[in-house]
Amino acid sequence: MADPVTIAAARDQAENMANAGKMAHKLGPEEFGARMRRMKVPLPAAENIASGQRSVEAAVAAWITSPRHYENMMGRFETLGVVRAVNSADGRPYWAMVLGSKPRPGRGSVARFPLKLF
């Protein structure tokens, strides 16, 4: 289910990659888990990133054909955000997909299984 929190986290990552002109999960000192906590994405969470695809269909097709990305998409996640940002210098698109869990009363942000980055 599309969710404003995971969409905001995906936007943050896609824009950071586009601004840096680099596809990477870590673009500064902040680790993925810390970034998800800062963005208020309930854990467990996962992230798929891509660069160069001109449409959302092409980005999703690339993730589907990659076993690890596909595993993230078929995982036990309940929320989804997918965002494209474009590098202003060269027009290259950067994609981020954040998959998260629904917040539950009494459940902190402790992952019950590992965070996944692919």
Short mmCIF file of C-alpha atoms in Angstrom, two decimals:
data_model
loop_
_atom_site.label_atom_id
_atom_site.label_comp_id
_atom_site.label_asym_id
_atom_site.label_seq_id
_atom_site.Cartn_x
_atom_site.Cartn_y
_atom_site.Cartn_z
CA MET A 1 0.00 0.00 0.00
CA ALA A 2 1.34 3.43 -0.92
CA ASP A 3 2.13 5.38 2.21
CA PRO A 4 3.15 9.03 2.76
CA VAL A 5 5.97 8.07 5.14
CA THR A 6 7.63 5.58 2.78
CA ILE A 7 7.05 7.93 -0.16
CA ALA A 8 8.85 10.71 1.77
CA ALA A 9 11.76 8.36 2.54
CA ALA A 10 11.98 7.30 -1.11
CA ARG A 11 11.87 10.96 -2.20
CA ASP A 12 14.67 11.83 0.23
CA GLN A 13 16.89 9.04 -1.18
CA ALA A 14 16.07 9.65 -4.86
CA GLU A 15 16.72 13.39 -4.52
CA ASN A 16 19.97 12.79 -2.64
CA MET A 17 21.18 10.44 -5.39
CA ALA A 18 20.13 12.86 -8.16
CA ASN A 19 21.84 15.78 -6.42
CA ALA A 20 25.02 13.72 -5.95
CA GLY A 21 24.85 12.25 -9.46
CA LYS A 22 25.52 8.87 -7.90
CA MET A 23 23.46 5.74 -7.23
CA ALA A 24 24.21 4.50 -3.72
CA HIS A 25 22.35 3.51 -0.56
CA LYS A 26 24.77 5.51 1.55
CA LEU A 27 25.68 8.97 0.30
CA GLY A 28 26.87 10.47 3.56
CA PRO A 29 27.61 9.32 7.09
CA GLU A 30 24.07 8.09 7.78
CA GLU A 31 23.44 4.33 7.63
CA PHE A 32 20.20 2.97 6.16
CA GLY A 33 18.63 2.11 9.52
CA ALA A 34 19.38 5.57 10.91
CA ARG A 35 17.95 7.17 7.76
CA MET A 36 14.75 5.11 8.06
CA ARG A 37 14.40 6.07 11.74
CA ARG A 38 14.97 9.75 10.89
CA MET A 39 12.30 9.52 8.18
CA LYS A 40 9.95 7.73 10.66
CA VAL A 41 9.69 4.56 8.53
CA PRO A 42 8.66 1.72 10.85
CA LEU A 43 11.12 -1.16 10.79
CA PRO A 44 11.70 -3.66 9.37
CA ALA A 45 12.26 -1.89 6.06
CA ALA A 46 14.02 -2.40 2.74
CA GLU A 47 15.19 -0.22 -0.13
CA ASN A 48 15.70 -0.80 -3.84
CA ILE A 49 17.47 1.82 -5.94
CA ALA A 50 18.03 2.21 -9.67
CA SER A 51 19.40 4.72 -12.13
CA GLY A 52 18.94 5.41 -15.82
CA GLN A 53 15.48 3.94 -16.38
CA ARG A 54 13.18 6.45 -18.09
CA SER A 55 9.87 5.12 -16.69
CA VAL A 56 8.56 3.56 -13.50
CA GLU A 57 7.72 0.45 -15.53
CA ALA A 58 11.36 0.13 -16.62
CA ALA A 59 12.64 0.62 -13.05
CA VAL A 60 10.25 -1.99 -11.66
CA ALA A 61 11.13 -4.40 -14.50
CA ALA A 62 14.81 -4.03 -13.59
CA TRP A 63 14.07 -4.80 -9.94
CA ILE A 64 11.87 -7.79 -10.86
CA THR A 65 14.66 -9.38 -12.91
CA SER A 66 17.14 -9.03 -10.04
CA PRO A 67 16.63 -11.84 -7.50
CA ARG A 68 17.56 -9.74 -4.45
CA HIS A 69 15.44 -6.75 -5.47
CA TYR A 70 12.54 -9.07 -6.25
CA GLU A 71 12.98 -10.72 -2.84
CA ASN A 72 12.58 -7.29 -1.21
CA MET A 73 9.43 -6.61 -3.21
CA MET A 74 7.91 -9.96 -2.27
CA GLY A 75 8.94 -9.68 1.39
CA ARG A 76 6.78 -9.12 4.44
CA PHE A 77 6.41 -5.40 3.88
CA GLU A 78 3.13 -3.53 4.06
CA THR A 79 3.91 -0.01 2.85
CA LEU A 80 5.54 1.29 -0.30
CA GLY A 81 6.99 4.45 -1.73
CA VAL A 82 8.55 4.79 -5.20
CA VAL A 83 10.02 8.10 -6.35
CA ARG A 84 12.06 9.35 -9.31
CA ALA A 85 14.37 12.35 -9.14
CA VAL A 86 16.38 13.74 -12.03
CA ASN A 87 19.93 15.08 -11.99
CA SER A 88 19.66 18.68 -13.18
CA ALA A 89 23.05 18.62 -14.95
CA ASP A 90 22.64 15.55 -17.16
CA GLY A 91 18.95 14.61 -16.91
CA ARG A 92 19.70 11.13 -15.55
CA PRO A 93 16.82 9.68 -13.50
CA TYR A 94 17.40 8.10 -10.09
CA TRP A 95 14.81 5.81 -8.51
CA ALA A 96 14.23 4.78 -4.92
CA MET A 97 11.73 2.26 -3.62
CA VAL A 98 11.25 2.08 0.13
CA LEU A 99 9.29 -0.80 1.61
CA GLY A 100 8.21 -0.58 5.22
CA SER A 101 6.00 -1.95 7.93
CA LYS A 102 2.84 -0.46 9.36
CA PRO A 103 3.33 1.12 12.77
CA ARG A 104 1.86 -0.96 15.56
CA PRO A 105 1.06 0.20 19.08
CA GLY A 106 3.75 -0.87 21.51
CA ARG A 107 6.19 -1.87 18.77
CA GLY A 108 9.32 0.20 18.64
CA SER A 109 11.60 0.50 15.65
CA VAL A 110 13.41 -2.76 16.33
CA ALA A 111 13.69 -4.95 13.27
CA ARG A 112 12.61 -8.55 13.67
CA PHE A 113 14.65 -9.50 10.62
CA PRO A 114 17.56 -7.75 8.90
CA LEU A 115 17.21 -4.50 7.01
CA LYS A 116 17.70 -5.10 3.30
CA LEU A 117 19.45 -2.95 0.75
CA PHE A 118 19.74 -3.89 -2.90
#
